[in-house]
CSV table of C-alpha atoms and ligand atoms in Angstrom, one decimal:
chain,number,residue,atom,x,y,z
A,1,UNK,CA,19.1,23.4,28.2
A,2,UNK,CA,16.8,25.2,24.8
A,3,UNK,CA,17.6,22.0,22.7
A,4,UNK,CA,15.3,20.0,25.3
A,5,UNK,CA,12.2,22.5,24.4
A,6,UNK,CA,9.8,21.9,21.7
A,7,UNK,CA,10.5,24.7,19.0
A,8,UNK,CA,7.4,26.3,18.2
A,9,UNK,CA,7.4,27.5,14.4
A,10,UNK,CA,4.5,29.6,12.8
A,11,UNK,CA,3.8,29.8,9.1
A,12,UNK,CA,1.8,31.9,6.6
A,13,UNK,CA,1.1,30.3,3.4
A,14,UNK,CA,-0.2,31.9,0.5
A,15,UNK,CA,-2.0,30.5,-1.6
A,16,UNK,CA,-1.0,27.6,-3.7
A,17,UNK,CA,2.1,27.3,-1.4
A,18,UNK,CA,3.1,24.3,0.3
A,19,UNK,CA,4.9,23.7,3.7
A,20,UNK,CA,6.8,20.3,3.5
A,21,UNK,CA,9.1,18.8,6.5
A,22,UNK,CA,10.3,15.6,7.3
A,23,UNK,CA,11.3,14.0,11.2
A,24,UNK,CA,14.2,11.7,11.1
A,25,UNK,CA,15.2,11.8,14.7
A,26,UNK,CA,14.4,8.4,16.9
A,27,UNK,CA,11.8,9.1,19.2
A,28,UNK,CA,10.6,12.9,17.9
A,29,UNK,CA,7.6,14.0,17.8
A,30,UNK,CA,6.3,16.7,15.5
A,31,UNK,CA,2.9,18.8,16.4
A,32,UNK,CA,0.9,20.4,13.2
A,33,UNK,CA,-2.0,23.0,13.6
A,34,UNK,CA,-4.1,24.9,11.4
A,35,UNK,CA,-4.2,28.3,12.7
A,36,UNK,CA,-6.5,30.2,10.1
A,37,UNK,CA,-7.1,29.4,6.3
A,38,UNK,CA,-7.7,25.8,4.9
A,39,UNK,CA,-4.9,23.3,4.0
A,40,UNK,CA,-4.7,19.9,3.0
A,41,UNK,CA,-2.1,17.2,3.7
A,42,UNK,CA,-1.9,14.8,0.6
A,43,UNK,CA,-5.6,15.8,-0.2
A,44,UNK,CA,-6.8,15.3,2.9
A,45,UNK,CA,-8.3,18.8,4.7
A,46,UNK,CA,-7.0,19.5,8.3
A,47,UNK,CA,-9.6,21.0,10.8
A,48,UNK,CA,-9.0,23.9,12.4
A,49,UNK,CA,-7.2,24.1,15.7
A,50,UNK,CA,-7.0,20.6,15.6
A,51,UNK,CA,-3.5,19.2,16.3
A,52,UNK,CA,-2.0,16.6,14.4
A,53,UNK,CA,0.9,14.1,15.4
A,54,UNK,CA,4.0,13.1,13.0
A,55,UNK,CA,6.8,10.4,14.1
A,56,UNK,CA,9.7,9.4,13.1
A,57,UNK,CA,9.6,8.9,9.7
A,58,UNK,CA,7.2,10.9,8.6
A,59,UNK,CA,7.5,13.4,5.1
A,60,UNK,CA,5.0,16.0,5.0
A,61,UNK,CA,3.4,18.2,3.0
A,62,UNK,CA,0.8,20.9,4.0
A,63,UNK,CA,-0.8,22.7,0.7
A,64,UNK,CA,-3.2,25.4,0.7
A,65,UNK,CA,-5.8,26.2,-2.3
A,66,UNK,CA,-6.1,29.8,-0.6
A,67,UNK,CA,-3.8,30.4,2.0
A,68,UNK,CA,-3.7,29.4,5.6
A,69,UNK,CA,-1.3,30.1,9.2
A,70,UNK,CA,0.2,26.8,10.2
A,71,UNK,CA,1.9,26.2,13.4
A,72,UNK,CA,4.5,23.8,13.8
A,73,UNK,CA,5.9,22.4,17.5
A,74,UNK,CA,8.9,19.8,17.5
A,75,UNK,CA,11.9,19.7,15.6
A,76,UNK,CA,11.7,18.7,12.2
A,77,UNK,CA,14.7,17.7,10.5
A,78,UNK,CA,14.2,19.6,6.8
A,79,UNK,CA,11.3,22.1,6.3
A,80,UNK,CA,10.2,24.9,4.2
A,81,UNK,CA,7.6,26.4,1.8
A,82,UNK,CA,7.5,25.7,-1.9
A,83,UNK,CA,5.6,27.8,-3.8
A,84,UNK,CA,6.1,25.5,-7.4
A,85,UNK,CA,3.7,22.4,-6.9
A,86,UNK,CA,2.2,20.3,-9.2
A,87,UNK,CA,-1.2,20.1,-7.2
A,88,UNK,CA,-3.3,22.2,-10.0
A,89,UNK,CA,-2.3,19.3,-12.7
A,90,UNK,CA,-3.1,16.5,-10.2
A,91,UNK,CA,-6.6,18.8,-9.4
A,92,UNK,CA,-7.3,18.1,-12.8
A,93,UNK,CA,-6.1,14.5,-13.1
A,94,UNK,CA,-8.9,14.2,-10.4
A,95,UNK,CA,-11.7,16.9,-12.7
A,96,UNK,CA,-11.4,14.5,-15.7
A,97,UNK,CA,-11.9,10.8,-13.6
A,98,UNK,CA,-14.7,12.8,-11.9
A,99,UNK,CA,-16.3,14.1,-15.3
A,100,UNK,CA,-15.6,10.0,-16.4
A,101,UNK,CA,-17.6,9.3,-13.3
A,102,UNK,CA,-21.0,11.6,-14.4
A,103,UNK,CA,-20.7,9.7,-17.6
A,104,UNK,CA,-20.7,6.5,-16.1
A,105,UNK,CA,-22.9,7.8,-13.3
A,106,UNK,CA,-25.7,8.2,-16.3
A,107,UNK,CA,-25.5,5.7,-18.2
A,108,UNK,CA,-25.3,3.1,-15.5
A,109,UNK,CA,-21.6,2.3,-16.6
A,110,UNK,CA,-18.2,1.3,-14.7
A,111,UNK,CA,-16.3,4.6,-13.8
A,112,UNK,CA,-12.6,4.9,-14.4
A,113,UNK,CA,-10.2,2.4,-13.8
A,114,UNK,CA,-6.9,4.7,-13.5
A,115,UNK,CA,-3.1,3.5,-12.8
A,116,UNK,CA,-0.3,5.1,-11.7
A,117,UNK,CA,2.9,4.0,-13.2
A,118,UNK,CA,6.6,5.6,-12.5
A,119,UNK,CA,9.6,4.6,-11.5
A,120,UNK,CA,10.4,4.8,-7.6
A,121,UNK,CA,10.0,7.7,-5.3
A,122,UNK,CA,8.5,9.6,-7.6
A,123,UNK,CA,5.2,9.9,-5.5
A,124,UNK,CA,2.9,7.5,-6.9
A,125,UNK,CA,1.4,6.6,-3.6
A,126,UNK,CA,1.0,9.8,-2.8
A,127,UNK,CA,-0.9,10.8,-6.1
A,128,UNK,CA,-3.2,7.9,-5.3
A,129,UNK,CA,-3.7,9.4,-1.7
A,130,UNK,CA,-4.4,12.5,-3.4
A,131,UNK,CA,-7.0,11.2,-6.0
A,132,UNK,CA,-8.7,9.2,-4.0
A,133,UNK,CA,-9.4,11.8,-1.3
A,134,UNK,CA,-10.5,13.8,-3.6
A,135,UNK,CA,-12.6,11.4,-5.0
A,136,UNK,CA,-14.6,10.5,-1.7
A,137,UNK,CA,-14.9,14.7,-0.4
A,138,UNK,CA,-16.8,14.3,-3.9
A,139,UNK,CA,-19.3,11.7,-2.1
A,140,UNK,CA,-18.2,9.0,-4.6
A,141,UNK,CA,-16.7,5.5,-2.9
A,142,UNK,CA,-13.8,4.3,-4.9
A,143,UNK,CA,-12.1,0.9,-4.7
A,144,UNK,CA,-8.1,1.4,-4.3
A,145,UNK,CA,-5.8,-1.5,-5.6
A,146,UNK,CA,-2.3,-1.7,-3.9
A,147,UNK,CA,0.4,-3.4,-6.0
A,148,UNK,CA,3.3,-2.3,-4.6
A,149,UNK,CA,4.4,-5.2,-2.5
A,150,UNK,CA,7.4,-3.2,-1.0
A,151,UNK,CA,5.8,-0.2,0.6
A,152,UNK,CA,2.2,-0.8,0.1
A,153,UNK,CA,-0.6,1.5,1.8
A,154,UNK,CA,-3.1,-1.4,2.7
A,155,UNK,CA,-2.2,-4.3,5.1
A,156,UNK,CA,1.8,-5.5,5.6
A,157,UNK,CA,4.3,-5.5,2.8
A,158,UNK,CA,4.1,-8.5,0.8
A,159,UNK,CA,1.3,-8.7,0.1
A,160,UNK,CA,-1.3,-6.6,-2.8
A,161,UNK,CA,-4.7,-5.8,-2.0
A,162,UNK,CA,-8.0,-3.5,-2.6
A,163,UNK,CA,-9.9,-1.8,-0.2
A,164,UNK,CA,-13.2,0.5,-0.8
A,165,UNK,CA,-12.3,4.1,0.4
A,166,UNK,CA,-15.3,5.5,2.0
A,167,UNK,CA,-13.6,8.2,3.8
A,168,UNK,CA,-10.8,10.8,3.3
A,169,UNK,CA,-7.2,9.1,5.1
A,170,UNK,CA,-6.2,10.2,8.2
A,171,UNK,CA,-4.0,12.6,8.2
A,172,UNK,CA,-1.2,10.6,10.3
A,173,UNK,CA,-2.4,6.8,10.2
A,174,UNK,CA,-3.4,7.0,6.0
A,175,UNK,CA,-6.4,5.1,5.1
A,176,UNK,CA,-8.3,3.4,7.6
A,177,UNK,CA,-7.8,-0.4,6.8
A,178,UNK,CA,-11.5,-2.0,7.4
A,179,UNK,CA,-12.3,-5.2,5.3
A,180,UNK,CA,-9.1,-5.0,3.3
A,181,UNK,CA,-8.7,-7.9,0.1
A,182,UNK,CA,-5.6,-8.9,0.9
A,183,UNK,CA,-3.4,-11.4,-1.1
A,184,UNK,CA,-0.2,-12.9,0.4
A,185,UNK,CA,2.6,-12.8,-2.3
A,186,UNK,CA,5.6,-13.3,0.3
A,187,UNK,CA,8.2,-11.1,-0.8
A,188,UNK,CA,9.5,-7.5,-0.9
A,189,UNK,CA,9.8,-7.3,-4.7
A,190,UNK,CA,7.8,-9.0,-7.5
A,191,UNK,CA,11.2,-9.9,-9.0
A,192,UNK,CA,11.4,-12.6,-6.4
A,193,UNK,CA,8.2,-14.8,-7.6
A,194,UNK,CA,6.8,-12.9,-11.0
A,195,UNK,CA,4.5,-16.0,-12.2
A,196,UNK,CA,2.8,-16.0,-9.0
A,197,UNK,CA,2.7,-12.3,-9.0
A,198,UNK,CA,0.8,-12.9,-12.5
A,199,UNK,CA,-1.7,-15.3,-10.8
A,200,UNK,CA,-2.5,-12.9,-8.0
A,201,UNK,CA,-3.0,-9.7,-10.1
A,202,UNK,CA,-5.1,-11.4,-12.1
A,203,UNK,CA,-6.9,-13.5,-8.8
A,204,UNK,CA,-7.3,-9.6,-7.6
A,205,UNK,CA,-8.4,-8.4,-10.7
A,206,UNK,CA,-11.5,-10.5,-10.8
A,207,UNK,CA,-12.2,-10.0,-7.4
A,208,UNK,CA,-12.4,-6.1,-7.6
A,209,UNK,CA,-14.0,-6.2,-11.5
A,210,UNK,CA,-16.9,-8.1,-9.7
A,211,UNK,CA,-16.9,-5.5,-7.1
A,212,UNK,CA,-16.8,-2.6,-9.3
A,213,UNK,CA,-20.2,-4.7,-10.8
A,214,UNK,CA,-22.1,-5.2,-7.2
A,215,UNK,CA,-22.4,-1.6,-5.8
A,216,UNK,CA,-24.1,1.1,-8.1
A,217,UNK,CA,-21.8,3.9,-6.2
A,218,UNK,CA,-18.6,2.0,-6.8
A,219,UNK,CA,-19.3,1.1,-10.2
A,220,UNK,CA,-19.3,4.7,-11.1
A,221,UNK,CA,-17.0,5.4,-8.7
A,222,UNK,CA,-14.2,3.5,-10.7
A,223,UNK,CA,-10.7,2.5,-9.0
A,224,UNK,CA,-7.4,3.9,-8.6
A,225,UNK,CA,-4.2,1.2,-8.5
A,226,UNK,CA,-1.0,2.0,-7.7
A,227,UNK,CA,2.4,0.0,-8.6
A,228,UNK,CA,6.0,0.0,-7.8
A,229,UNK,CA,8.7,1.4,-9.5
A,230,UNK,CA,10.3,-2.0,-11.2
A,231,UNK,CA,9.3,-0.3,-14.7
A,232,UNK,CA,12.2,-2.5,-16.8
A,233,UNK,CA,12.3,-5.4,-18.3
A,234,UNK,CA,10.3,-8.3,-17.0
A,235,UNK,CA,8.5,-5.5,-14.4
A,236,UNK,CA,7.7,-3.8,-17.7
A,237,UNK,CA,5.8,-6.8,-18.8
A,238,UNK,CA,4.2,-7.0,-15.4
A,239,UNK,CA,3.0,-3.7,-15.9
A,240,UNK,CA,1.3,-4.3,-19.0
A,241,UNK,CA,-0.3,-7.8,-17.5
A,242,UNK,CA,-1.8,-5.5,-14.6
A,243,UNK,CA,-3.2,-3.0,-17.1
A,244,UNK,CA,-4.5,-5.7,-18.9
A,245,UNK,CA,-6.2,-7.6,-15.9
A,246,UNK,CA,-7.9,-4.8,-14.4
A,247,UNK,CA,-8.5,-3.3,-17.6
A,248,UNK,CA,-7.6,0.1,-17.0
A,249,UNK,CA,-8.9,3.1,-18.8
A,250,UNK,CA,-6.4,5.8,-18.0
A,251,UNK,CA,-2.6,5.5,-16.8
A,252,UNK,CA,-1.3,8.6,-15.2
A,253,UNK,CA,3.0,8.3,-16.1
A,254,UNK,CA,5.1,10.0,-13.3
A,255,UNK,CA,8.2,11.7,-14.2
A,256,UNK,CA,9.3,9.3,-16.9
A,257,UNK,CA,8.8,9.9,-20.3
A,258,UNK,CA,10.4,6.2,-21.3
A,259,UNK,CA,8.1,4.6,-19.8
A,260,UNK,CA,5.0,6.8,-20.9
A,261,UNK,CA,6.6,6.7,-24.7
A,262,UNK,CA,6.9,2.5,-24.1
A,263,UNK,CA,2.9,2.9,-22.7
A,264,UNK,CA,1.9,4.7,-26.0
A,265,UNK,CA,3.8,2.3,-28.2
A,266,UNK,CA,2.6,-0.8,-26.8
A,267,UNK,CA,-1.4,0.1,-25.5
A,268,UNK,CA,-4.7,0.3,-27.4
A,269,UNK,CA,-5.3,3.8,-28.4
A,270,UNK,CA,-8.7,3.6,-26.1
A,271,UNK,CA,-6.5,3.5,-23.1
A,272,UNK,CA,-5.4,7.0,-22.0
A,273,UNK,CA,-1.9,8.1,-21.0
A,274,UNK,CA,-1.3,11.1,-19.5
A,275,UNK,CA,2.3,12.1,-18.2
A,276,UNK,CA,2.9,14.0,-14.7
A,277,UNK,CA,5.5,15.6,-13.5
A,278,UNK,CA,7.2,14.6,-10.4
A,279,UNK,CA,6.4,16.6,-7.1
A,280,UNK,CA,9.7,19.0,-6.0
A,281,UNK,CA,8.9,17.6,-2.5
A,282,UNK,CA,8.5,13.9,-2.9
A,283,UNK,CA,11.7,12.4,-0.7
A,284,UNK,CA,13.5,9.6,-1.9
A,285,UNK,CA,13.9,6.9,0.3
A,286,UNK,CA,17.4,4.9,1.3
A,287,UNK,CA,17.5,1.2,1.5
A,288,UNK,CA,17.6,1.2,4.9
A,289,UNK,CA,14.8,3.9,5.2
A,290,UNK,CA,12.2,1.2,2.7
A,291,UNK,CA,13.3,-1.5,5.1
A,292,UNK,CA,12.5,0.3,8.6
A,293,UNK,CA,9.1,1.9,7.0
A,294,UNK,CA,8.4,-2.0,6.0
A,295,UNK,CA,9.0,-2.7,10.0
A,296,UNK,CA,6.8,0.1,10.9
A,297,UNK,CA,4.1,-1.3,8.8
A,298,UNK,CA,4.4,-4.7,10.4
A,299,UNK,CA,4.9,-3.4,13.8
A,300,UNK,CA,1.4,-1.5,13.7
A,301,UNK,CA,-0.5,-4.4,12.4
A,302,UNK,CA,0.2,-6.4,15.2
A,303,UNK,CA,0.5,-3.5,17.9
A,304,UNK,CA,-1.4,-0.3,16.3
A,305,UNK,CA,-0.2,3.3,16.6
A,306,UNK,CA,0.9,5.4,19.3
A,307,UNK,CA,-3.1,6.6,19.1
A,308,UNK,CA,-4.5,3.3,18.7
A,309,UNK,CA,-2.8,1.1,20.4
A,310,UNK,CA,-3.7,-2.8,19.6
A,311,UNK,CA,-3.5,-5.6,22.1
A,312,UNK,CA,-2.0,-8.8,19.9
A,313,UNK,CA,-2.2,-12.4,21.5
A,314,UNK,CA,0.5,-14.7,21.6
A,315,UNK,CA,-0.2,-18.6,22.1
A,316,UNK,CA,1.2,-22.0,20.9
A,317,UNK,CA,-0.2,-24.9,19.0
A,318,UNK,CA,0.7,-28.0,18.5
A,319,UNK,CA,2.4,-29.5,14.8
A,320,UNK,CA,-0.1,-31.1,14.1
A,321,UNK,CA,-2.6,-28.5,14.2
A,322,UNK,CA,-1.1,-26.8,11.5
A,323,UNK,CA,0.1,-26.7,8.1
A,324,UNK,CA,2.5,-24.4,6.6
A,325,UNK,CA,3.0,-23.9,3.4
A,326,UNK,CA,6.3,-22.6,1.2
A,327,UNK,CA,4.9,-21.2,-2.0
A,328,UNK,CA,7.7,-22.2,-4.6
A,329,UNK,CA,10.0,-25.8,-4.8
A,330,UNK,CA,13.7,-26.2,-5.6
A,331,UNK,CA,14.0,-26.2,-9.4
A,332,UNK,CA,14.7,-29.9,-11.0
A,333,UNK,CA,16.8,-29.7,-14.0
A,334,UNK,CA,15.0,-29.7,-17.2
A,335,UNK,CA,15.9,-33.1,-17.9
A,336,UNK,CA,14.2,-34.2,-14.9
A,337,UNK,CA,10.9,-32.2,-15.7
A,338,UNK,CA,7.3,-34.0,-16.7
A,339,UNK,CA,6.3,-33.7,-20.2
A,340,UNK,CA,4.8,-30.3,-20.9
A,341,UNK,CA,6.0,-28.5,-18.0
A,342,UNK,CA,7.9,-25.6,-17.6
A,343,UNK,CA,11.2,-24.5,-15.8
A,344,UNK,CA,9.7,-21.9,-13.8
A,345,UNK,CA,6.2,-24.0,-13.3
A,346,UNK,CA,8.0,-25.1,-10.1
A,347,UNK,CA,8.1,-21.2,-8.4
A,348,UNK,CA,3.4,-21.4,-8.3
A,349,UNK,CA,4.0,-24.8,-6.7
A,350,UNK,CA,3.0,-25.2,-2.7
A,351,UNK,CA,5.0,-26.9,-0.3
A,352,UNK,CA,4.2,-28.1,2.8
A,353,UNK,CA,6.6,-27.7,5.3
A,354,UNK,CA,7.8,-29.4,8.7
A,355,UNK,CA,8.2,-26.7,11.5
A,356,UNK,CA,11.2,-25.8,12.0
A,357,UNK,CA,13.5,-23.5,13.8
A,358,UNK,CA,14.3,-22.0,10.3
A,359,UNK,CA,10.5,-20.0,10.4
A,360,UNK,CA,11.8,-18.3,13.6
A,361,UNK,CA,10.6,-14.4,12.9
A,362,UNK,CA,8.5,-15.1,9.6
A,363,UNK,CA,5.3,-13.9,9.1
A,364,UNK,CA,3.0,-16.4,7.9
A,365,UNK,CA,-0.5,-15.6,5.7
A,366,UNK,CA,-3.7,-16.9,6.9
A,367,UNK,CA,-5.2,-18.7,4.2
A,368,UNK,CA,-9.1,-18.3,3.6
A,369,UNK,CA,-8.8,-21.8,1.8
A,370,UNK,CA,-10.7,-24.5,4.3
A,371,UNK,CA,-9.1,-27.3,2.5
A,372,UNK,CA,-6.1,-28.2,1.0
A,373,UNK,CA,-7.9,-28.8,-2.0
A,374,UNK,CA,-8.9,-25.7,-2.7
A,375,UNK,CA,-7.2,-23.2,-4.5
A,376,UNK,CA,-4.3,-22.1,-1.6
A,377,UNK,CA,-2.1,-20.5,-3.8
A,378,UNK,CA,-4.8,-18.2,-5.1
A,379,UNK,CA,-6.9,-17.8,-2.0
A,380,UNK,CA,-6.9,-14.3,-0.2
A,381,UNK,CA,-5.6,-14.5,3.6
A,382,UNK,CA,-7.7,-13.7,6.7
A,383,UNK,CA,-4.6,-11.7,7.9
A,384,UNK,CA,-1.2,-13.1,9.1
A,385,UNK,CA,0.6,-13.8,12.2
A,386,UNK,CA,4.2,-13.8,13.5
A,387,UNK,CA,6.7,-17.0,14.2
A,388,UNK,CA,7.6,-16.1,18.2
A,389,UNK,CA,9.2,-19.6,18.9
A,390,UNK,CA,9.6,-22.9,17.3
A,391,UNK,CA,10.0,-25.9,20.1
A,392,UNK,CA,10.8,-29.1,18.0
A,393,UNK,CA,11.1,-31.3,21.0
A,394,UNK,CA,7.8,-30.1,22.3
A,395,UNK,CA,6.3,-29.9,18.8
A,396,UNK,CA,5.1,-26.9,19.5
A,397,UNK,CA,4.5,-23.2,17.3
A,398,UNK,CA,4.3,-20.1,19.3
A,399,UNK,CA,2.3,-17.2,17.0
A,400,UNK,CA,1.8,-13.6,17.8
A,401,UNK,CA,-1.5,-13.0,16.4
A,402,UNK,CA,-4.2,-10.0,16.5
A,403,UNK,CA,-6.9,-12.5,17.0
A,404,UNK,CA,-7.4,-15.0,19.9
A,405,UNK,CA,-7.5,-19.0,19.3
A,406,UNK,CA,-8.4,-20.4,17.1
A,407,UNK,CA,-7.7,-19.0,14.0
A,408,UNK,CA,-9.9,-18.6,11.3
A,409,UNK,CA,-8.0,-21.6,9.6
A,410,UNK,CA,-5.1,-23.9,10.0
A,411,UNK,CA,-3.7,-23.5,6.4
A,412,UNK,CA,-0.4,-20.9,6.6
A,413,UNK,CA,1.2,-19.6,3.7
A,414,UNK,CA,5.1,-18.2,4.3
A,415,UNK,CA,6.0,-15.4,3.6
A,416,UNK,CA,9.9,-14.1,3.3
A,417,UNK,CA,9.5,-10.8,5.2
A,418,UNK,CA,10.5,-11.5,8.9
A,419,UNK,CA,9.4,-9.0,12.1
A,420,UNK,CA,11.5,-9.3,15.4
A,421,UNK,CA,9.0,-8.7,17.8
A,422,UNK,CA,11.1,-6.4,20.4
A,423,UNK,CA,7.6,-5.4,22.8
B,501,ADP,P1,6.5,6.3,-4.7
B,501,ADP,O1,5.0,5.5,-4.8
B,501,ADP,O2,6.2,6.7,-6.2
B,501,ADP,O3,7.2,5.5,-4.2
B,501,ADP,P2,6.0,8.3,-2.4
B,501,ADP,O4,4.2,8.5,-2.9
B,501,ADP,O5,5.7,7.0,-1.8
B,501,ADP,O6,6.1,7.6,-3.8
B,501,ADP,O7,7.0,9.5,-2.1
B,501,ADP,C1,8.0,9.3,-1.5
B,501,ADP,C2,8.1,10.2,-0.2
B,501,ADP,O8,7.5,11.4,-0.8
B,501,ADP,C3,6.4,9.5,0.9
B,501,ADP,O9,7.2,9.6,2.2
B,501,ADP,C4,5.8,10.6,0.9
B,501,ADP,O10,5.2,10.8,2.1
B,501,ADP,C5,6.8,12.4,0.8
B,501,ADP,N1,6.0,13.1,-0.3
B,501,ADP,C6,5.6,13.1,-1.3
B,501,ADP,N2,4.8,14.3,-2.1
B,501,ADP,C7,5.5,15.0,-1.1
B,501,ADP,C8,5.7,16.4,-1.5
B,501,ADP,N3,5.0,17.2,-1.7
B,501,ADP,N4,6.4,17.1,0.0
B,501,ADP,C9,7.3,16.4,1.2
B,501,ADP,N5,7.0,14.8,1.0
B,501,ADP,C10,6.4,13.9,0.0
């Protein structure tokens, strides 16, 4: 009987303490309220007396610089107060970036381009979020670049993108996703198509550099780039390419000294490289955790969050009304390759597909290119649809889409990612 009641706990946090909790059970909701003092969640300030809601999968840290009292209502799976945190170090990084922004502003130059690197589950995304929140709280307008195709914070998994940050992330819903620039990579790991990843990263980097030039405030604010945890072998090469493409000035390596030393060895001296400890609060995610959080992001893309529901459209199109492409053709044996073609060039070939049952539940990126002559491969996308039915007899395909008919373009690019619509 008593287990059905919402448990209410009060925590008195001293200066520089952090309350950490996780919500794991399905359908469980946990409510957080700041009773007195000041506190922040990953750099976003809590509003006193306002209640924030967290659902299954949430892993949260409430940090206080000056002490506070927090009320937590509901069943958490883990909850404890930590006295040791790296927040002072992260805040010093912010101060260093801020110093560079002030200098950039004076000389009307580009502000710092900072990149977070490190293995999986060391808090790269969290530190990016903290640094962006601190920047925007200082009235800066940085660009956030997300290169983590598996667990990114922009759009849906399988993409890379950029977002201008104009206000702090919402405590429970992250950064507002207004007009992000998104490229459809179509896989949840870079290793699935490294050549395509290089092409898309280079395009994204050029666009971000252009955007930094047009707006004075953004130019001096610079950019924060988050990367994925694949840092060995070919993953390390991709990291070096991203650093070069974005002309990164400052790299923050979380938790791994080996990576730090490799970067010091391989990069020119003008690139500053800093080693940062990971927070003891960062939670390691299992394979199933990762897959669930990918599903949740796609679900939120179509249906929104409990607080901001969205109502997607479902409509039918004739096969003749769409052109669905897959990136990557089957490999040809070396002896059959045309002169001058490399063995892995096939991975960036566009293949026109005849709609078939194999497309069911797949995500498709709606390309911005209007005709086939445009560079479809490297064009960014207007958004995503999901295939909910393929009727080969009637030659129709049914799509779940955030927008009603017509689609902004009839050129659709297949993603490996799937979404089972259980609504
Ligand atoms: P990475 O980007 O390196 O894979 P994340 O920043 O996504 O790592 O962190 C992994 C998980 O740990 C996330 O769910 C995040 O919310 C959680 N987390 C990060 N820092 C803390 C902390 N100080 N206390 C509690 N949870 C945290």
